Coordinates of C-alpha atoms and ligand atoms in Angstrom, one line a residue:
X1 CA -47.3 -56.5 115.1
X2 CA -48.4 -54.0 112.6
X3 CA -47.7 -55.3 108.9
X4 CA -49.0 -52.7 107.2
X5 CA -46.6 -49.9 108.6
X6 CA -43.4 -49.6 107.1
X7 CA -41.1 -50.3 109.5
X8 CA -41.0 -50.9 113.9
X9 CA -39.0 -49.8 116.4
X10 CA -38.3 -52.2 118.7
X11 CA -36.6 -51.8 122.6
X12 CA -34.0 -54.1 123.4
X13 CA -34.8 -57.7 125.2
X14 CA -38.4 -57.5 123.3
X15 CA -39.1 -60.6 121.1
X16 CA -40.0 -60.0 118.0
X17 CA -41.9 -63.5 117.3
X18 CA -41.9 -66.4 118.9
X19 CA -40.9 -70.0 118.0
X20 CA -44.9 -71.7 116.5
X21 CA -46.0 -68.4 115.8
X22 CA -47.9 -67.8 112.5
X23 CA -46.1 -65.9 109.8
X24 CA -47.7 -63.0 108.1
X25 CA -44.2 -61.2 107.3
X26 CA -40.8 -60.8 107.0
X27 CA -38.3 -58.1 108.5
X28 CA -35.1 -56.0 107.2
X29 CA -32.9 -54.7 110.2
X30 CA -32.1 -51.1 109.5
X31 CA -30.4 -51.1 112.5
X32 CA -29.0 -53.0 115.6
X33 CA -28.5 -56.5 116.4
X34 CA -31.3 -59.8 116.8
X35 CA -30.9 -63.3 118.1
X36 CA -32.2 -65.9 116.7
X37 CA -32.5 -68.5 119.2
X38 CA -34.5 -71.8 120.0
X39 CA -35.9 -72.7 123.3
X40 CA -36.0 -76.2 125.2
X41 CA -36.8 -77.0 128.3
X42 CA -37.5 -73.5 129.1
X43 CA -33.6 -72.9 128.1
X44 CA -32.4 -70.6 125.3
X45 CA -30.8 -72.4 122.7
X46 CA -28.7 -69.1 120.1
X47 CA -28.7 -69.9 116.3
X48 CA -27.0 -67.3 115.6
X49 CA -26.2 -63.1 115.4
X50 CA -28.1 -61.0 112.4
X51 CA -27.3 -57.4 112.1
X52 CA -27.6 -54.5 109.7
X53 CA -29.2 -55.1 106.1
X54 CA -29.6 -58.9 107.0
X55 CA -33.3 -60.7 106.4
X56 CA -35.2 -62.7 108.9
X57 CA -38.5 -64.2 108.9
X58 CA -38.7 -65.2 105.6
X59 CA -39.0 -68.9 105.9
X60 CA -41.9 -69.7 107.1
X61 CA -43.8 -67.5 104.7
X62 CA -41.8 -69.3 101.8
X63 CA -42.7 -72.5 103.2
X64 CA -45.9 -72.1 105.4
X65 CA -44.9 -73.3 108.3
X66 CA -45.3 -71.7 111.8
X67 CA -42.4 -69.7 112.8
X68 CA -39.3 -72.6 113.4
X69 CA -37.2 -70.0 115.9
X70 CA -37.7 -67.2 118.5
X71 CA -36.2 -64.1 117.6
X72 CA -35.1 -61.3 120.2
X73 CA -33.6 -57.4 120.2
X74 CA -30.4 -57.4 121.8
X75 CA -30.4 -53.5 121.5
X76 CA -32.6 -50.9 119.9
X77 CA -34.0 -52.3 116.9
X78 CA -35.4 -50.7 113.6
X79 CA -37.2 -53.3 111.2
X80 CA -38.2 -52.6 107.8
X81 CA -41.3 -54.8 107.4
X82 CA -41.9 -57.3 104.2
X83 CA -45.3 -58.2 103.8
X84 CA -46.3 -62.5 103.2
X85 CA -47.2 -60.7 99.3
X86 CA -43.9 -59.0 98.9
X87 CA -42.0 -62.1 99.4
X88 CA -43.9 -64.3 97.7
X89 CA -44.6 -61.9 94.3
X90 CA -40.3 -62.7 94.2
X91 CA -40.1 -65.7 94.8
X92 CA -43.0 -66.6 92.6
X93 CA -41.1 -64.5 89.2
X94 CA -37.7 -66.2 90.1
X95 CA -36.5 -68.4 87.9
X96 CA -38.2 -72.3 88.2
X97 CA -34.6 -73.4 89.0
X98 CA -33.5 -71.0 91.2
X99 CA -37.3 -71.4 93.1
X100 CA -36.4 -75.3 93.9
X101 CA -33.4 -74.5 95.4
X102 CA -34.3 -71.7 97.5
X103 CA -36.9 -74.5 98.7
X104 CA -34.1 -77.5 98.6
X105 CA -32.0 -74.8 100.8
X106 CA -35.1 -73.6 103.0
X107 CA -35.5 -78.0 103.9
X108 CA -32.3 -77.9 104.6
X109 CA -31.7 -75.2 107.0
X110 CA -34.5 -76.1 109.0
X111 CA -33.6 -79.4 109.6
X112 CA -30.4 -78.0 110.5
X113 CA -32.0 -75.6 112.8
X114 CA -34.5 -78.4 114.1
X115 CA -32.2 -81.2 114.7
X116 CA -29.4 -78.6 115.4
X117 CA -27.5 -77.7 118.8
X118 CA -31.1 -78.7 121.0
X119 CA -30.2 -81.8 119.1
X120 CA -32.9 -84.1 120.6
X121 CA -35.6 -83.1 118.3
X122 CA -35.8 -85.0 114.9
X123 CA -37.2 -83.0 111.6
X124 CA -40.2 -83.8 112.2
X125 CA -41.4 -80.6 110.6
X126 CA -41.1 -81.3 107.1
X127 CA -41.0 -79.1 104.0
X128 CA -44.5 -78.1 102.2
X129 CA -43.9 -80.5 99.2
X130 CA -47.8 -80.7 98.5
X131 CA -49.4 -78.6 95.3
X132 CA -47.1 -75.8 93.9
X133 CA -44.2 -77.9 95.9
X134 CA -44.2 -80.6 93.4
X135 CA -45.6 -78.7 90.5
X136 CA -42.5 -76.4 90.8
X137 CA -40.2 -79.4 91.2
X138 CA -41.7 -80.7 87.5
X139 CA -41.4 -77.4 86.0
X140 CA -37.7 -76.8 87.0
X141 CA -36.9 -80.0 85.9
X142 CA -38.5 -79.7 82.8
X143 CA -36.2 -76.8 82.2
X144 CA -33.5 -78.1 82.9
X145 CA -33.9 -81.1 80.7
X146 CA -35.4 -78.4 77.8
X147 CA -32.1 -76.5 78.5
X148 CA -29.9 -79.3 77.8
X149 CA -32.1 -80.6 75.3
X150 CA -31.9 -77.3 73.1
X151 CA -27.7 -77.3 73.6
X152 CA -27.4 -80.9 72.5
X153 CA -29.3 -80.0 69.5
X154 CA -27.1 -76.9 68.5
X155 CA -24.3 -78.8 69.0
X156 CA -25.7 -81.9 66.6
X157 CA -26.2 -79.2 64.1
X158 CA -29.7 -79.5 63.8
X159 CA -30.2 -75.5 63.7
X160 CA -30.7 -73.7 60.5
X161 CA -31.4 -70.9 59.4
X162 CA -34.1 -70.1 57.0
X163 CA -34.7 -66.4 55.3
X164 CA -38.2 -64.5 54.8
X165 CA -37.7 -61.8 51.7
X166 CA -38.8 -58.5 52.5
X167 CA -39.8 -56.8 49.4
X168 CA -40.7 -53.3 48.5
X169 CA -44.6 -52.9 48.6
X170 CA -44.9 -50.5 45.4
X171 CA -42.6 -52.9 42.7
X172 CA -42.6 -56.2 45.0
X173 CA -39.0 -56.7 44.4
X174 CA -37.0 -58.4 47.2
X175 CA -34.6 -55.8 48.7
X176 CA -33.4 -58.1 51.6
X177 CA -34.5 -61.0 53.9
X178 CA -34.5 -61.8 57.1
X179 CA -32.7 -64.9 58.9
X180 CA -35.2 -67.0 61.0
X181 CA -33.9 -69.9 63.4
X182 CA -35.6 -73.1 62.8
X183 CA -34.3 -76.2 65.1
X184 CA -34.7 -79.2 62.5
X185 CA -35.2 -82.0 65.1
X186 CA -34.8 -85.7 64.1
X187 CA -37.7 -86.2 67.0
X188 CA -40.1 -83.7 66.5
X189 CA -39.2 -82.1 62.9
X190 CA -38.9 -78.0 62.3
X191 CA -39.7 -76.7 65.5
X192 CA -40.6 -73.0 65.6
X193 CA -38.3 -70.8 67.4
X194 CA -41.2 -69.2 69.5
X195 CA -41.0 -72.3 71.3
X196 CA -37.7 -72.1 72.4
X197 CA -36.1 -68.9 71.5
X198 CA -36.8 -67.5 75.6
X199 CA -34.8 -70.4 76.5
X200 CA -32.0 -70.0 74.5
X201 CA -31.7 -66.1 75.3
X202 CA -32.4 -66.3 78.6
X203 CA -29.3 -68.2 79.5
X204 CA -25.8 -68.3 78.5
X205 CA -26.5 -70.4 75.3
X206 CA -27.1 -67.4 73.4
X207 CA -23.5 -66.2 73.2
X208 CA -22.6 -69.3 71.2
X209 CA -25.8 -69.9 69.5
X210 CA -25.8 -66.0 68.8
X211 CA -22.6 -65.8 67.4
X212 CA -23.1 -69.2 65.1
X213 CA -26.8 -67.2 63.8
X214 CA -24.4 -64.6 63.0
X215 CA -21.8 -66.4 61.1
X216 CA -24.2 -68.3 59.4
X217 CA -26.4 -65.8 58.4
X218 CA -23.4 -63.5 57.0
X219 CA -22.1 -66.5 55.1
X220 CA -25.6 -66.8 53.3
X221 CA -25.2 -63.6 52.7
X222 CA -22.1 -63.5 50.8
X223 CA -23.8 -66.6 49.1
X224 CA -26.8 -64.5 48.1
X225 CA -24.9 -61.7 46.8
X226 CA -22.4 -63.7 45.0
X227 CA -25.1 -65.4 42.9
X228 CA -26.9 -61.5 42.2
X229 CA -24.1 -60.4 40.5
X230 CA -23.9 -64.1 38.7
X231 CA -27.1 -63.1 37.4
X232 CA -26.1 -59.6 36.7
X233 CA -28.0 -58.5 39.0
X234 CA -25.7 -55.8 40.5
X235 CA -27.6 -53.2 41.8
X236 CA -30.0 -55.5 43.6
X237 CA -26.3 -57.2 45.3
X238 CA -24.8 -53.9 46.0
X239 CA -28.2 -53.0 47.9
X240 CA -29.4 -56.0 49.5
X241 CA -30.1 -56.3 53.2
X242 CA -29.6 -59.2 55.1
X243 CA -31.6 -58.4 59.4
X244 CA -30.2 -60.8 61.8
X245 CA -32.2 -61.2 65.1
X246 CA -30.4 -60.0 68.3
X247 CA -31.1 -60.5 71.6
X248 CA -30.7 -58.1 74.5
X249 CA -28.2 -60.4 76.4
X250 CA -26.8 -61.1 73.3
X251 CA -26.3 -57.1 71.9
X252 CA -25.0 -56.3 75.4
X253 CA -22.5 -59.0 76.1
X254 CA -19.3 -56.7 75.6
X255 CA -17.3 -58.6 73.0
X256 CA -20.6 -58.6 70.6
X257 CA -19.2 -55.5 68.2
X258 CA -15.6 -56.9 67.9
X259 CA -16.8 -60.4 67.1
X260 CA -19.7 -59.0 64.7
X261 CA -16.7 -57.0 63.2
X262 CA -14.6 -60.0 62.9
X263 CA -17.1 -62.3 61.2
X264 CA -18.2 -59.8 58.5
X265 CA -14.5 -59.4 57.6
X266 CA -14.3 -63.4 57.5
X267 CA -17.2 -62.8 54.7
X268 CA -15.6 -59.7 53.1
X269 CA -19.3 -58.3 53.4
X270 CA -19.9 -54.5 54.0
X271 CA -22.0 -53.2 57.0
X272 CA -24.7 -51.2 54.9
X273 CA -26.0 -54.4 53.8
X274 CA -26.3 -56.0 57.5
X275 CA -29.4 -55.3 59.5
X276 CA -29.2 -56.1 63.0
X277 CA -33.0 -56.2 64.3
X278 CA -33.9 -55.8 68.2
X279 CA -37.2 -55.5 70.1
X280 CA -37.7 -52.6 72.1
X281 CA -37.2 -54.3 75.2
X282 CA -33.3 -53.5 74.5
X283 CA -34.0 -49.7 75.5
X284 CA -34.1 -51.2 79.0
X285 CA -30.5 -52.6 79.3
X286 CA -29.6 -48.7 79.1
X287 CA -26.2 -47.3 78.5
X288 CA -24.7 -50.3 77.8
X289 CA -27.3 -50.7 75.0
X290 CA -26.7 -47.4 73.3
X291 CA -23.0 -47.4 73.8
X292 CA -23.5 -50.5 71.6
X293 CA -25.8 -49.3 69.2
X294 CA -24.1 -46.2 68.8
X295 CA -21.0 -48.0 67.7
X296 CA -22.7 -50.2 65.9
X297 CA -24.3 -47.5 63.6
X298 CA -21.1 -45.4 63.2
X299 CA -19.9 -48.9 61.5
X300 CA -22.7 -48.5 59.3
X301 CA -25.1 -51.4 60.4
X302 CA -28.5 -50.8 60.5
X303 CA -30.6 -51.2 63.1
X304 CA -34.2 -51.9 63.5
X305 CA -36.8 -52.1 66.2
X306 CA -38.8 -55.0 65.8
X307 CA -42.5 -55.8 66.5
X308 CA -42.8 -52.2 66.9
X309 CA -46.2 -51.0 69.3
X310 CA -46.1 -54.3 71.2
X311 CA -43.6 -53.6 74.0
X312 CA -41.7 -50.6 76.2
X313 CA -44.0 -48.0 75.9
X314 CA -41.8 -44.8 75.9
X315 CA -41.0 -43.2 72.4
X316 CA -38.4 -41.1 74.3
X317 CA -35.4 -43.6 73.0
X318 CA -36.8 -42.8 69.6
X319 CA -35.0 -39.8 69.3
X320 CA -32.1 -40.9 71.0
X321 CA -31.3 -44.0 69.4
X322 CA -30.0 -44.3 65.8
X323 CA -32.3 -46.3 64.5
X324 CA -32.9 -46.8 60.4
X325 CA -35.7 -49.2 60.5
X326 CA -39.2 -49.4 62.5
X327 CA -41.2 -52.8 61.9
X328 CA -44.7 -52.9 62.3
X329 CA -46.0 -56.2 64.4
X330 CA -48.0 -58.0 62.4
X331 CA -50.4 -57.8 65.7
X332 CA -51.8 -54.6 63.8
X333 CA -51.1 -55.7 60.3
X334 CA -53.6 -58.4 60.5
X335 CA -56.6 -56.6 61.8
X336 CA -55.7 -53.4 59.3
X337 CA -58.2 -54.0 57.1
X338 CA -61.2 -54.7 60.0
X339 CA -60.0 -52.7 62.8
X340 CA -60.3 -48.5 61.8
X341 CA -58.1 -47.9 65.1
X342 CA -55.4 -50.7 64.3
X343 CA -55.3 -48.5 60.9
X344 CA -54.8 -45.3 62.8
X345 CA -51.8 -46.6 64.9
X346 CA -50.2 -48.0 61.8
X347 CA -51.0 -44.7 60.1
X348 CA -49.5 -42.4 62.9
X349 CA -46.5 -45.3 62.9
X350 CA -45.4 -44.4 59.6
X351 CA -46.1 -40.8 59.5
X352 CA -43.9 -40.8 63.1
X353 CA -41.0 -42.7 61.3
X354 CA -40.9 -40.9 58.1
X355 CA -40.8 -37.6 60.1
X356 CA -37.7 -38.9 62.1
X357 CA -36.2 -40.5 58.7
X358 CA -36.8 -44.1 59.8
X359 CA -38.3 -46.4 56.8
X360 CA -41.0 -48.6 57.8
X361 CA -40.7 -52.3 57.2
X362 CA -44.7 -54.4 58.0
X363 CA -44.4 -58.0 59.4
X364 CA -47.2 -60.2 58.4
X365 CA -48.9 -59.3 55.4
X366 CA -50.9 -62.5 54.2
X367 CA -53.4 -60.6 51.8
X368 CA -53.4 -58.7 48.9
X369 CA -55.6 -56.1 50.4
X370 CA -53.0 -55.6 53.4
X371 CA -50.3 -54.9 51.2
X372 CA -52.5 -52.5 49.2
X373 CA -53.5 -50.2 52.5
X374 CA -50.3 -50.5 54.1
X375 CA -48.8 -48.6 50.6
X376 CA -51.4 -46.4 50.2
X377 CA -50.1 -45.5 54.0
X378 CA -47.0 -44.8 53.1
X379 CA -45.3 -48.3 54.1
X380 CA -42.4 -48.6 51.5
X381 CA -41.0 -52.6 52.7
X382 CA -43.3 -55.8 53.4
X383 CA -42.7 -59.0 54.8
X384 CA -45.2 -61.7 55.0
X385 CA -46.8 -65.2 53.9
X386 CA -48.7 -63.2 51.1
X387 CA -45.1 -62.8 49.3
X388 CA -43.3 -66.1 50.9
X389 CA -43.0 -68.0 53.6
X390 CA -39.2 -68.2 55.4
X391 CA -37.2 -71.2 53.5
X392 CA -33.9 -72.4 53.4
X393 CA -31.1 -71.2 51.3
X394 CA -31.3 -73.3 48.4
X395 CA -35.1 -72.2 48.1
X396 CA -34.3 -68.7 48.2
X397 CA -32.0 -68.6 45.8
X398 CA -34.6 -69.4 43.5
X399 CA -36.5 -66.9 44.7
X400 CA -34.2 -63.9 43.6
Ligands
LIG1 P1 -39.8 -61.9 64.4 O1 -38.4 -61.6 64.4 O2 -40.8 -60.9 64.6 O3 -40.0 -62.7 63.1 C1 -41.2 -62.7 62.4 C2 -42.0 -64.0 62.6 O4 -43.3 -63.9 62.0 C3 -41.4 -65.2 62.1 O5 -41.8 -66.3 63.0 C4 -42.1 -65.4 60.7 O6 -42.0 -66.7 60.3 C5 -43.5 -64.9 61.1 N1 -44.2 -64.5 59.9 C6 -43.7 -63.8 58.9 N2 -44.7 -63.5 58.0 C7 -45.8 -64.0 58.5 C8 -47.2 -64.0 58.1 O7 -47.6 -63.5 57.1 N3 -48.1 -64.6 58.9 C9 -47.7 -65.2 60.1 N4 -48.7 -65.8 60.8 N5 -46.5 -65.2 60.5 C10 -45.5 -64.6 59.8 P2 -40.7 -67.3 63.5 O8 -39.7 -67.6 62.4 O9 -41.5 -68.4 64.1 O10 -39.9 -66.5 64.6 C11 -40.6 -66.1 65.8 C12 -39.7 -65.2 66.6 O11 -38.6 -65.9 67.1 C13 -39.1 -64.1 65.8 O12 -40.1 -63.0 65.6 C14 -38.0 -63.7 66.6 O13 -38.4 -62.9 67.7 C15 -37.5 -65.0 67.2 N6 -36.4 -65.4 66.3 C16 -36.4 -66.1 65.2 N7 -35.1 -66.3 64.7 C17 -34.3 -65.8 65.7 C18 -32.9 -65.6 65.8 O14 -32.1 -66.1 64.9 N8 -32.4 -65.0 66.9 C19 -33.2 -64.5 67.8 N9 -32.6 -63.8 68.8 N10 -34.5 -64.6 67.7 C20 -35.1 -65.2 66.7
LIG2 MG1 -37.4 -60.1 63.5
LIG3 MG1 -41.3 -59.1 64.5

């Protein structure tokens, strides 16, 4: 059979492929009926009936094994064909977990199928378990263990949070900070969140860890404002801006506006002085996203795009999103001083912001010099090693 056409017709009573066959795709019925069937002793053995929008084939190029069942038209068939690549380009970007199951599920069903209604023949074909068989195994596990690993540790209480100031470039006062997770672990001490942030917001875990980031981060707040106007600092409290990290699942998740609501009234805090910060990535989840934002900003929040340049390409949502802050990655920051084009697209990102009324806030200033271009560019907020480090509370308070 063709696998580079699209799809076959096929008469009735033709078979398809036959039991030992080689594998080199997969087929979607668009229409009629197929048996699936085994044959022994020159007898017919059904498996079963698959119809309209149902899958066959797929097995043995999941597990590279000759075909492990006959399959025939009962009537006029159309097949939509899926090429070996096709199938395995999904399977190889599913999840590691949901990847040993399909291959825990694929065992099963063909011992099933081998050992089945013939009955007489054992399973002696086995699963592939060799090379990316076992690696996958490992790799599931590990996440799975990592998973439960990273719950047990929220739930010991060994998250914190720890704030970065952001500071205006041309006075370097601190006009805000923002909340960075750090997972203090007994085992391993503070363990960066880029090694287990994609964890925690790729499954459920963010809702609860989310929501304690949230609570903790707006209690600081309160904290931090409290001791401004101790110090008389009033104007500095009244203006202070505290950006919390939000993931996509996290933003979207339909109770996330009531329960931000909730825990800024908790605080008695007001919304101008909460930041809610979000990579770009969160233009993809759609309507759901700007319903979200939309009510988020008629509270008053602000909202700004994080490690702006790196990700979703379009600038489309730009003008379409209410959005009060752009920050520049620091991937450009750090190479503004050697790299004349890095300095253009930091140029053009500020001139593009200011011209939609979006203030520009740069990640990752470490030098003097940085800070120095990046205000003679029209950048009015920093953030970076050169003016502090992220620390916990009780440091930060010394800082303002
Ligand atoms: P981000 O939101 O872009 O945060 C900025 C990161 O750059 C922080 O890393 C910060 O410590 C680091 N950084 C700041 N200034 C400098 C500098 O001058 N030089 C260098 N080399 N690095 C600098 P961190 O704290 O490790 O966080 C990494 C990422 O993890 C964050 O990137 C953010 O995407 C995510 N993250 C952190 N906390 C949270 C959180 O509470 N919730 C969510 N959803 N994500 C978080
Ligand atoms: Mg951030
Ligand atoms: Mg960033």
């Amino acid at each position: 059979m063709n696998a580079a056409a699209q799809s076959v017709d096929i008469h009735k009573d033709q078979i398809i492929f036959s039991e030992g066959d080689a594998g080199d795709c997969a087929y979607i019925i668009e229409k009629g009926r197929v048996l699936i069937y085994l044959t022994k002793d020159k007898e017919e053995i059904p498996l079963t009936i698959l119809g309209e929008g149902e899958i066959f084939g797929e097995m043995a190029l999941i597990d590279n094994q000759n075909r492990s069942a006959s399959v025939r038209a009962l009537e006029d068939v159309r097949l939509a064909i899926v090429t070996k690549q096709q199938v395995l380009e999904r399977v190889s970007t599913a999840d590691k977990v949901v990847q040993l199951l399909m291959r825990v599920l694929l065992k099963r069903l063909r011992r099933k199928n081998i050992g089945g209604p013939g009955g007489s023949r054992i399973s002696e074909v086995e699963f592939d378990n060799s090379g990316a068989g076992d690696d996958g195994t490992q790799s599931a596990l590990d996440q799975i263990k990592l998973e439960n690993q990273i719950f047990q540790a929220f739930q010991n209480k060994e998250f914190e949070l720890f704030y970065q100031p952001i500071v205006n470039l041309k006075n370097k006062t601190i006009t805000g900070c923002e909340a960075l997770l750090r997972w203090n672990s007994p085992q391993h001490g503070l363990v960066s969140p880029n090694l287990f942030i994609d964890i925690i917001e790729n499954s459920s875990m963010v809702i609860p860890i989310g929501h304690w980031i949230i609570n903790q981060a707006l209690k600081d707040l309160r904290t931090i404002q409290d001791q401004l106007r101790l110090n008389k600092k009033e104007r500095m409290a009244d203006d202070f801006m505290m950006s919390i990290n939000i993931s996509g699942r996290q933003f979207t998740h339909s109770d996330f506006v009531n329960n931000l609501e909730d825990l800024r009234e908790k605080h008695d805090l007001h919304t101008q002085n909460i930041k809610l910060e979000m990579t770009e990535r969160i233009m993809m989840d759609g309507a759901i996203a700007i319903d979200a934002l939309n009510q988020c900003r008629s509270l008053g929040y602000a909202i700004s795009i994080d490690d702006f340049g790196t990700g979703f390409s379009g600038l489309q949502y730009l003008t379409q999103m209410p959005i009060s802050f752009l920050k520049i990655d620091r991937s450009f920051v750090m190479k503004i001083l050697s790299d004349p084009k890095s300095k253009a697209v930091v140029s053009s990102i500020i001139h593009l912001a200011h011209a939609m009324d979006i203030e520009v806030i740069a990640e990752g200033i470490e030098h003097h010099e940085e800070a120095l271009v990046l205000e003679t560019l029209g950048a009015r907020f920093g953030q970076g090693y050169l003016f502090s480090k992220p620390v916990d509370l009780g440091r930060f308070l010394k800082l303002i």
